[in-house]
Short mmCIF file of C-alpha atoms and ligand atoms in Angstrom, two decimals:
data_model
loop_
_atom_site.label_atom_id
_atom_site.label_comp_id
_atom_site.label_asym_id
_atom_site.label_seq_id
_atom_site.Cartn_x
_atom_site.Cartn_y
_atom_site.Cartn_z
CA UNK G 347 -259.28 126.27 155.78
CA UNK G 348 -258.72 123.64 158.22
CA UNK G 349 -261.68 123.91 160.66
CA UNK G 350 -261.01 120.42 161.97
CA UNK G 351 -263.33 120.97 165.02
CA UNK G 352 -266.38 122.62 163.25
CA UNK G 353 -269.46 120.38 162.24
CA UNK G 354 -271.93 122.11 159.81
CA UNK G 355 -275.68 121.34 160.99
CA UNK G 356 -277.57 121.24 157.70
CA UNK G 357 -280.87 119.59 156.76
CA UNK G 358 -281.07 117.63 160.11
CA UNK G 359 -277.69 116.20 159.81
CA UNK G 360 -274.19 117.22 161.05
CA UNK G 361 -271.12 117.33 158.25
CA UNK G 362 -267.56 117.64 159.12
CA UNK G 363 -266.75 121.46 158.71
CA UNK G 364 -263.09 120.65 157.43
CA UNK G 365 -265.12 119.24 153.90
CA UNK G 366 -268.41 121.36 154.25
CA UNK G 367 -269.56 124.82 154.40
CA UNK G 368 -273.12 126.15 154.49
CA UNK G 369 -272.80 127.62 151.12
CA UNK G 370 -271.16 124.43 149.55
CA UNK G 371 -273.97 122.37 150.79
CA UNK G 372 -276.59 124.91 149.54
CA UNK G 373 -274.84 124.92 146.11
CA UNK G 374 -274.87 120.92 146.02
CA UNK G 375 -278.61 121.19 146.40
CA UNK G 376 -279.02 123.38 143.02
CA UNK G 377 -276.06 121.77 141.14
CA UNK G 378 -276.95 121.68 137.51
CA UNK G 379 -276.64 118.07 136.62
CA UNK G 380 -275.89 117.34 133.05
CA UNK G 381 -277.30 114.03 131.22
CA UNK G 382 -273.67 112.96 130.52
CA UNK G 383 -272.74 112.77 134.32
CA UNK G 384 -272.00 109.89 136.36
CA UNK G 385 -272.97 110.31 140.08
CA UNK G 386 -271.74 107.83 142.62
CA UNK G 387 -273.80 107.86 146.02
CA UNK G 388 -273.05 106.18 149.23
CA UNK G 389 -272.96 106.58 152.79
CA UNK G 390 -269.49 106.96 153.99
CA UNK G 391 -267.57 103.64 154.22
CA UNK G 392 -269.66 101.75 151.80
CA UNK G 393 -267.38 101.23 148.80
CA UNK G 394 -267.13 104.55 147.70
CA UNK G 395 -263.46 104.79 146.77
CA UNK G 396 -263.87 101.38 145.10
CA UNK G 397 -266.75 102.55 142.71
CA UNK G 398 -264.83 105.67 141.93
CA UNK G 399 -261.90 103.32 140.90
CA UNK G 400 -264.20 100.98 138.77
CA UNK G 401 -265.76 103.97 136.87
CA UNK G 402 -262.42 105.51 136.21
CA UNK G 403 -261.18 102.18 134.74
CA UNK G 404 -263.97 101.70 132.64
CA UNK G 405 -264.00 105.09 131.58
CA UNK G 406 -260.37 104.71 130.69
CA UNK G 407 -261.08 101.23 129.10
CA UNK G 408 -258.71 99.48 131.48
CA UNK G 409 -255.82 101.78 131.19
CA UNK G 410 -254.48 102.59 134.82
CA UNK G 411 -252.69 105.61 134.26
CA UNK G 412 -255.35 108.02 135.33
CA UNK G 413 -255.94 106.50 138.23
CA UNK G 414 -252.35 106.46 139.13
CA UNK G 415 -251.68 110.08 138.49
CA UNK G 416 -254.88 111.92 139.50
CA UNK G 417 -256.25 111.44 143.14
CA UNK G 418 -259.41 110.31 143.47
CA UNK G 419 -261.03 113.34 144.92
CA UNK G 420 -260.08 115.32 141.64
CA UNK G 421 -261.19 112.58 139.50
CA UNK G 422 -264.50 112.39 141.20
CA UNK G 423 -265.21 115.36 143.41
CA UNK G 424 -267.58 115.12 146.19
CA UNK G 425 -270.37 117.66 144.94
CA UNK G 426 -270.93 118.79 148.63
CA UNK G 427 -267.29 119.78 149.36
CA UNK G 428 -266.13 123.33 149.70
CA UNK G 429 -262.98 122.71 147.57
CA UNK G 430 -264.89 120.84 144.70
CA UNK G 431 -266.18 123.70 142.60
CA UNK G 432 -262.92 124.41 140.76
CA UNK G 433 -262.25 120.74 140.30
CA UNK G 434 -265.95 120.04 138.94
CA UNK G 435 -265.29 123.14 136.59
CA UNK G 436 -262.04 121.27 135.37
CA UNK G 437 -263.67 117.62 134.61
CA UNK G 438 -263.64 116.68 131.29
CA UNK G 439 -266.83 114.58 129.79
CA UNK G 440 -268.40 112.39 131.09
CA UNK G 441 -267.76 113.92 134.48
CA UNK G 442 -267.70 111.67 137.35
CA UNK G 443 -269.07 113.10 140.56
CA UNK G 444 -269.49 111.94 143.84
CA UNK G 445 -271.83 112.45 147.04
CA UNK G 446 -272.80 111.12 150.43
CA UNK G 447 -275.96 113.42 150.46
CA UNK G 448 -279.17 111.76 150.99
CA UNK G 449 -281.83 111.48 148.12
CA UNK G 450 -284.26 114.00 149.65
CA UNK G 451 -281.39 116.74 149.31
CA UNK G 452 -280.88 116.13 145.69
CA UNK G 453 -284.07 114.89 144.42
CA UNK G 454 -285.01 118.49 143.08
CA UNK G 455 -281.52 118.80 141.23
CA UNK G 456 -281.91 115.29 139.92
CA UNK G 457 -285.46 115.87 138.57
CA UNK G 458 -285.54 115.35 134.90
CA UNK G 459 -281.78 114.83 134.41
CA UNK G 460 -280.75 111.61 132.85
CA UNK G 461 -277.72 111.54 135.02
CA UNK G 462 -276.52 107.87 135.58
CA UNK G 463 -276.58 107.41 139.31
CA UNK G 464 -274.82 104.39 140.70
CA UNK G 465 -275.94 103.84 144.57
CA UNK G 466 -273.22 101.78 146.75
CA UNK G 467 -274.47 100.29 149.54
CA UNK G 468 -272.81 97.71 152.21
CA UNK G 469 -273.61 95.74 155.16
CA UNK G 470 -274.38 98.29 157.80
CA UNK G 471 -272.56 96.30 160.82
CA UNK G 472 -269.37 96.50 158.42
CA UNK G 473 -270.05 100.07 157.72
CA UNK G 474 -270.28 100.80 161.36
CA UNK G 475 -266.90 98.97 162.13
CA UNK G 476 -265.19 100.68 159.16
CA UNK G 477 -266.65 104.14 160.13
CA UNK G 478 -265.41 103.83 163.72
CA UNK G 479 -261.91 103.00 162.67
CA UNK G 480 -261.90 105.79 160.29
CA UNK G 481 -263.01 107.96 163.07
CA UNK G 482 -259.88 107.14 164.93
CA UNK G 483 -257.75 108.36 162.15
CA UNK G 484 -259.62 111.27 160.88
CA UNK G 485 -259.01 114.39 162.94
CA UNK G 486 -262.04 116.21 160.98
CA UNK G 487 -264.54 113.78 162.72
CA UNK G 488 -265.33 114.05 166.54
CA UNK G 489 -263.74 111.57 168.83
CA UNK G 490 -265.71 108.29 168.37
CA UNK G 491 -265.37 107.61 171.89
CA UNK G 492 -265.42 103.85 172.90
CA UNK G 493 -266.97 101.36 170.31
CA UNK G 494 -270.21 101.01 172.28
CA UNK G 495 -270.35 104.65 172.25
CA UNK G 496 -270.13 104.78 168.63
CA UNK G 497 -272.35 102.02 168.27
CA UNK G 498 -275.22 103.82 169.95
CA UNK G 499 -274.53 107.25 168.05
CA UNK G 500 -274.45 105.01 164.56
CA UNK G 501 -277.69 103.50 165.45
CA UNK G 502 -279.28 106.73 166.70
CA UNK G 503 -278.29 108.12 163.31
CA UNK G 504 -276.74 111.12 165.08
CA UNK G 505 -273.22 110.31 163.69
CA UNK G 506 -271.76 112.72 160.98
CA UNK G 507 -273.42 112.18 157.66
CA UNK G 508 -276.59 111.13 159.45
CA UNK G 509 -278.52 107.91 159.49
CA UNK G 510 -277.36 104.85 157.58
CA UNK G 511 -280.93 103.88 157.83
CA UNK G 512 -282.45 107.01 156.12
CA UNK G 513 -279.89 107.14 153.54
CA UNK G 514 -280.26 103.50 152.47
CA UNK G 515 -284.40 103.90 152.63
CA UNK G 516 -283.98 107.22 150.90
CA UNK G 517 -281.79 106.11 147.56
CA UNK G 518 -283.19 102.55 147.37
CA UNK G 519 -286.98 103.62 147.49
CA UNK G 520 -285.90 105.23 144.21
CA UNK G 521 -285.34 102.10 142.23
CA UNK G 522 -287.79 101.72 139.57
CA UNK G 523 -288.90 105.45 139.96
CA UNK G 524 -285.45 106.96 138.84
CA UNK G 525 -284.77 105.38 135.37
CA UNK G 526 -280.88 105.75 135.46
CA UNK G 527 -280.28 104.53 139.26
CA UNK G 528 -278.23 101.56 139.63
CA UNK G 529 -277.79 99.62 143.01
CA UNK G 530 -274.58 97.83 143.72
CA UNK G 531 -273.53 96.20 146.76
CA UNK G 532 -269.78 96.19 148.45
CA UNK G 533 -270.68 92.33 148.65
CA UNK G 534 -271.32 92.02 145.21
CA UNK G 535 -268.10 93.50 144.22
CA UNK G 536 -266.36 91.42 146.83
CA UNK G 537 -268.05 88.34 145.36
CA UNK G 538 -267.89 88.83 141.87
CA UNK G 539 -265.55 91.92 140.89
CA UNK G 540 -265.43 90.94 137.25
CA UNK G 541 -269.24 90.47 136.90
CA UNK G 542 -269.81 93.55 138.65
CA UNK G 543 -267.56 95.61 136.55
CA UNK G 544 -269.37 94.24 133.32
CA UNK G 545 -272.76 95.17 134.85
CA UNK G 546 -271.43 98.94 135.60
CA UNK G 547 -269.81 98.97 132.36
CA UNK G 548 -273.09 97.94 130.42
CA UNK G 549 -275.17 100.51 132.82
CA UNK G 550 -272.82 103.43 131.70
CA UNK G 551 -273.19 101.95 128.12
CA UNK G 552 -269.41 101.53 127.62
CA UNK G 553 -269.10 97.76 126.92
CA UNK G 554 -265.50 96.49 127.40
CA UNK G 555 -263.53 93.71 125.57
CA UNK G 556 -262.20 90.81 127.85
CA UNK G 557 -258.77 92.33 128.36
CA UNK G 558 -260.08 95.56 129.30
CA UNK G 559 -262.42 94.22 131.85
CA UNK G 560 -259.38 91.99 133.02
CA UNK G 561 -257.21 95.10 133.39
CA UNK G 562 -260.17 96.91 135.25
CA UNK G 563 -260.31 93.77 137.76
CA UNK G 564 -256.45 94.12 138.23
CA UNK G 565 -256.49 97.75 139.26
CA UNK G 566 -259.61 97.62 141.30
CA UNK G 567 -258.45 94.85 143.51
CA UNK G 568 -257.55 95.77 147.22
CA UNK G 569 -254.13 95.14 146.97
CA UNK G 570 -253.58 97.33 143.96
CA UNK G 571 -255.64 100.49 145.42
CA UNK G 572 -253.85 100.01 148.92
CA UNK G 573 -250.74 100.50 146.95
CA UNK G 574 -251.91 103.48 145.07
CA UNK G 575 -251.23 106.59 146.39
CA UNK G 576 -253.89 108.53 144.50
CA UNK G 577 -256.39 106.28 146.28
CA UNK G 578 -254.96 105.23 149.80
CA UNK G 579 -255.21 108.69 151.31
CA UNK G 580 -251.24 108.49 152.17
CA UNK G 581 -251.25 112.17 150.61
CA UNK G 582 -253.31 113.63 152.98
CA UNK G 583 -251.37 115.58 155.75
CA UNK G 584 -251.21 113.75 158.88
CA UNK G 585 -252.83 116.65 161.02
CA UNK G 586 -255.92 115.75 158.80
CA UNK G 587 -255.62 111.93 158.78
CA UNK G 588 -253.60 110.59 161.32
CA UNK G 589 -252.05 107.52 159.68
CA UNK G 590 -250.24 106.33 162.87
CA UNK G 591 -253.83 105.39 163.98
CA UNK G 592 -255.17 103.11 160.98
CA UNK G 593 -255.12 102.77 157.14
CA UNK G 594 -257.72 104.10 154.94
CA UNK G 595 -257.52 100.73 152.81
CA UNK G 596 -258.05 99.15 156.21
CA UNK G 597 -259.08 95.45 155.62
CA UNK G 598 -261.59 95.19 152.79
CA UNK G 599 -263.58 92.28 154.03
CA UNK G 600 -267.08 91.17 154.02
CA UNK G 601 -268.20 90.34 157.55
CA UNK G 602 -265.34 92.06 159.38
CA UNK G 603 -267.98 93.08 161.97
CA UNK G 604 -267.95 89.60 163.45
CA UNK G 605 -264.58 90.46 165.06
CA UNK G 606 -265.75 93.54 166.63
CA UNK G 607 -269.38 93.40 167.73
CA UNK G 608 -270.63 91.42 170.79
CA UNK G 609 -273.70 89.02 170.54
CA UNK G 610 -275.22 91.37 172.45
CA UNK G 611 -274.67 94.29 170.18
CA UNK G 612 -275.35 92.02 167.20
CA UNK G 613 -278.70 91.29 168.75
CA UNK G 614 -279.56 94.90 169.11
CA UNK G 615 -278.26 95.90 165.86
CA UNK G 616 -280.73 93.30 164.40
CA UNK G 617 -283.63 94.44 166.45
CA UNK G 618 -283.23 98.09 165.19
CA UNK G 619 -282.62 96.77 161.32
CA UNK G 620 -285.84 94.76 161.72
CA UNK G 621 -287.61 98.00 163.14
CA UNK G 622 -286.36 100.35 160.58
CA UNK G 623 -285.96 98.15 157.47
CA UNK G 624 -289.19 96.33 157.25
CA UNK G 625 -289.41 92.93 155.18
CA UNK G 626 -289.44 92.38 151.74
CA UNK G 627 -288.61 93.23 147.86
CA UNK G 628 -285.29 94.34 147.79
CA UNK G 629 -282.50 92.10 148.70
CA UNK G 630 -279.21 92.63 150.05
CA UNK G 631 -276.69 90.11 150.53
CA UNK G 632 -274.77 90.70 153.25
CA UNK G 633 -273.01 87.83 154.56
CA UNK G 634 -270.90 85.43 152.27
CA UNK G 635 -269.75 82.15 152.72
CA UNK G 636 -266.16 83.00 151.76
CA UNK G 637 -265.13 79.33 151.32
CA UNK G 638 -268.09 78.25 148.93
CA UNK G 639 -268.69 81.82 147.90
CA UNK G 640 -272.44 81.48 148.14
CA UNK G 641 -274.65 83.48 150.46
CA UNK G 642 -275.68 82.12 153.62
CA UNK G 643 -277.93 84.91 154.72
CA UNK G 644 -280.12 87.52 153.00
CA UNK G 645 -281.74 90.44 154.49
CA UNK G 646 -284.86 91.40 152.70
CA UNK G 647 -286.51 95.12 152.90
CA UNK G 648 -289.60 96.56 151.57
CA UNK G 649 -288.83 99.62 149.25
CA UNK G 650 -292.57 99.84 148.43
CA UNK G 651 -293.69 100.02 152.08
CA UNK G 652 -290.59 102.87 152.83
CA UNK G 653 -291.88 104.83 149.75
CA UNK G 654 -295.66 104.36 151.19
CA UNK G 655 -294.45 105.79 154.65
CA UNK G 656 -292.49 108.41 153.38
CA UNK G 657 -295.48 110.04 151.32
P1 LIG D 1845 -262.48 98.74 155.65
O1 LIG D 1845 -262.45 99.94 156.62
O2 LIG D 1845 -263.74 97.67 155.96
O3 LIG D 1845 -261.29 98.01 155.12
P2 LIG D 1845 -265.21 104.38 151.35
O4 LIG D 1845 -264.64 104.53 150.11
O5 LIG D 1845 -266.86 104.51 151.28
O6 LIG D 1845 -264.88 105.03 152.59
O7 LIG D 1845 -265.12 102.74 152.01
C1 LIG D 1845 -263.74 102.47 152.47
C2 LIG D 1845 -263.88 100.82 152.79
O8 LIG D 1845 -264.16 100.34 151.46
C3 LIG D 1845 -262.76 100.27 153.64
O9 LIG D 1845 -263.41 99.37 154.17
C4 LIG D 1845 -261.67 99.96 152.60
O10 LIG D 1845 -261.10 99.19 152.90
C5 LIG D 1845 -262.79 99.34 151.33
N1 LIG D 1845 -262.28 99.29 150.17
C6 LIG D 1845 -261.98 100.34 149.37
N2 LIG D 1845 -261.55 99.43 148.06
C7 LIG D 1845 -261.50 98.07 148.22
C8 LIG D 1845 -261.47 97.10 147.42
N3 LIG D 1845 -260.74 97.15 146.35
N4 LIG D 1845 -261.51 95.99 147.92
C9 LIG D 1845 -262.23 95.87 149.00
N5 LIG D 1845 -262.47 96.87 149.91
C10 LIG D 1845 -262.29 97.92 149.43
#
């Protein structure tokens, strides 16, 4: 089933028909989560694959063999993809499952479950740039057009997978309400991979010894993952991912958006951010001073304000 040109409209969002069907999306909404499941949630290009690798390595106590022999989409299948049902059935406990669905679509299925949920977010300007490059190589995504055109659709939230703003608001507004929800940012992973691995292993109640943590760090590095065929998408046929137009493991940098966005685009982005993510209690560190490894700017958002407005 290639359906490269098909878009599935579902719940007000369009999804690539190559990966999704109405049936697979409906099934995801009713998925019987188990308490032992680990669910990795993200908007595309936010560090999903990185977190899949981290959880894989933590589960194997730093042993890289599973991550070198099983592709990430089989180790941590996407809940909503049409080909995942058989893969999910074949997973051993604890199951690692991935999703790009917004919280509103999974709220019912997750209600009452003790599933551990890891939400990964990233500076949306870096998501935008990464997503734009991915559109150029992914033949199952619409033609991105010029960067300016893609920029507009991203800010409008009419890109495939829906609005970044709604996705982040929906999931992070559950922090505190969902007891088993951990929020990890791409920037945290970049700034302190070792500390982040320890934090995730502790959340998963799988403490590791120093050597195991060091092994996780080694196999979760950008260079190691870029060379791993089970992760770098090089096994995906060129008619689906055109490898001549880019690399899935592209740059792996914080703040790469500065090489693409003009000052004018940055100002427009900031004004949309200010409008859609009002000020306060949740703090994202989105820009790092790479040399000194300290924050130069953070953006605060008010989760309680979103929750109030959503009700
Ligand atoms: P770039 O396109 O900016 O390089 P996702 O897995 O959600 O699709 O996200 C893909 C992005 O995460 C890509 O970003 C990819 O390079 C980056 N990434 C994946 N593994 C990484 C790692 N170990 N270190 C840094 N970035 C990583």
